[in-house]
PDB file of C-alpha atoms in Angstrom:
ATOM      1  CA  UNK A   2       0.000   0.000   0.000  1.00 87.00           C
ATOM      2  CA  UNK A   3       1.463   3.763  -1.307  1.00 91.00           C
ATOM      3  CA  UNK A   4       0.916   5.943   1.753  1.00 95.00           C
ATOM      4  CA  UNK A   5       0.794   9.535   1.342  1.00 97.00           C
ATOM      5  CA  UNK A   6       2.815  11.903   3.643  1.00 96.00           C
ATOM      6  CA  UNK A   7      -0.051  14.405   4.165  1.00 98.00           C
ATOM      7  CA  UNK A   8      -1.677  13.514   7.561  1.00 98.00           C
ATOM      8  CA  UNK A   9      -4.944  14.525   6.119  1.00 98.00           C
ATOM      9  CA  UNK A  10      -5.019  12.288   3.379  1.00 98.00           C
ATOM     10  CA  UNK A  11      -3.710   9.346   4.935  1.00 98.00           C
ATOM     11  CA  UNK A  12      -6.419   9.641   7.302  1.00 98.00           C
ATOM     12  CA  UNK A  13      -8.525   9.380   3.906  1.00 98.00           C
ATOM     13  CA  UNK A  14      -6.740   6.559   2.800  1.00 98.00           C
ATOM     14  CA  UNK A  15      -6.731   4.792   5.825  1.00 98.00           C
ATOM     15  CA  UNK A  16     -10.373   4.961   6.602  1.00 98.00           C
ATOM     16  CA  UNK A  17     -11.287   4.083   3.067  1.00 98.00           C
ATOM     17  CA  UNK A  18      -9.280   0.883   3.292  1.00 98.00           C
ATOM     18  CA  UNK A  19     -10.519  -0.244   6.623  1.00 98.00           C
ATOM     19  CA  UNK A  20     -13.981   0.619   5.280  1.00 98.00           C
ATOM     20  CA  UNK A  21     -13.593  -1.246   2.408  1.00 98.00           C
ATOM     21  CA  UNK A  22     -11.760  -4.498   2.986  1.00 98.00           C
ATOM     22  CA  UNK A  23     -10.110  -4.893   6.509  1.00 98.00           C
ATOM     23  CA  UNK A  24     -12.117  -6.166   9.686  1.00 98.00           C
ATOM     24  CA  UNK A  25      -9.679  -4.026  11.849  1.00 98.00           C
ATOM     25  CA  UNK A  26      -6.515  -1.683  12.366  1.00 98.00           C
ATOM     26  CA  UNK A  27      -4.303  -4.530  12.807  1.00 98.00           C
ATOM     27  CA  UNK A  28      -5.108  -6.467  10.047  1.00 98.00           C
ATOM     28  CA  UNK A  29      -4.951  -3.523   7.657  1.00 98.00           C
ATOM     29  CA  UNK A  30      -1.229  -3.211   9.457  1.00 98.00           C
ATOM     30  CA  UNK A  31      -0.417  -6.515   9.303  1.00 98.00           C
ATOM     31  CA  UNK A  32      -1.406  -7.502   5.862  1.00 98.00           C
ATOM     32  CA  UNK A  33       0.592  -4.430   4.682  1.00 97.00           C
ATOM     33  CA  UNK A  34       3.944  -4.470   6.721  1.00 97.00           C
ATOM     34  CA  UNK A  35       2.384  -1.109   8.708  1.00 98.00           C
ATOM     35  CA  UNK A  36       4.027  -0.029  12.257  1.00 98.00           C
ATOM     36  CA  UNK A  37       0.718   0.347  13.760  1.00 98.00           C
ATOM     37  CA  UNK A  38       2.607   2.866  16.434  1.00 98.00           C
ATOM     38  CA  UNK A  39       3.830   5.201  13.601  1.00 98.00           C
ATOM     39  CA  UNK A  40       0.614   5.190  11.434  1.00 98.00           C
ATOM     40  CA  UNK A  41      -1.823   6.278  14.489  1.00 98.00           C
ATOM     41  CA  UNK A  42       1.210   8.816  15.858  1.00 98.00           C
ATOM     42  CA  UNK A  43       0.899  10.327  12.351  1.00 98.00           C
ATOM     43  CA  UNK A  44      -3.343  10.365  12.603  1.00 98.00           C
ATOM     44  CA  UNK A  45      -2.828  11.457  16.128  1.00 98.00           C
ATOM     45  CA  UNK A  46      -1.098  14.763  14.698  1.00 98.00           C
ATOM     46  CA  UNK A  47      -4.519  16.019  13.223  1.00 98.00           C
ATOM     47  CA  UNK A  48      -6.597  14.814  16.717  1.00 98.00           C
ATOM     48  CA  UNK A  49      -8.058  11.495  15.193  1.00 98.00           C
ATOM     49  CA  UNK A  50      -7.863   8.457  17.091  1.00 98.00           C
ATOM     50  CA  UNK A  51      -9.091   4.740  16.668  1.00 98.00           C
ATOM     51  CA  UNK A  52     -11.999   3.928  17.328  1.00 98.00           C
ATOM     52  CA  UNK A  53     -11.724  -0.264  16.823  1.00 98.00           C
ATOM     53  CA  UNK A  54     -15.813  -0.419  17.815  1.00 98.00           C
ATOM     54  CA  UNK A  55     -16.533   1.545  14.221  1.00 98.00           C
ATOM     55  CA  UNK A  56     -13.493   0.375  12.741  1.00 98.00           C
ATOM     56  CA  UNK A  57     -12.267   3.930  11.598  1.00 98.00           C
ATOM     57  CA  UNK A  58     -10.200   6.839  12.972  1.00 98.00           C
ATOM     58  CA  UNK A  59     -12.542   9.370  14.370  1.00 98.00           C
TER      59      UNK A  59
END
């Protein structure tokens, strides 16, 4: 998975992809070699966090 450097549109991308075809944040992670840490740090920057109830950063 190409991620884009832009906080905002990773959140995009992200949220898209866990919308679309992964059951969960770690799976997403896992299936694409993702440091689960470093992705929500970057979400974090913009005040989104991850909610795993509704499967999407909020």
């Amino acid at each position: 998975m190409n991620l884009p450097k832009d906080p905002v549109m990773l959140l995009s991308v992200i949220n898209t992809a866990l919308r679309d075809k992964y059951a969960s944040l770690e799976e997403l992670c896992g299936d694409n070699e993702i440091d689960i840490d470093e992705l929500t740090k970057k979400i974090a920057c913009i005040n989104y966090e991850y909610d795993a109830s509704a499967n999407q950063f909020k």
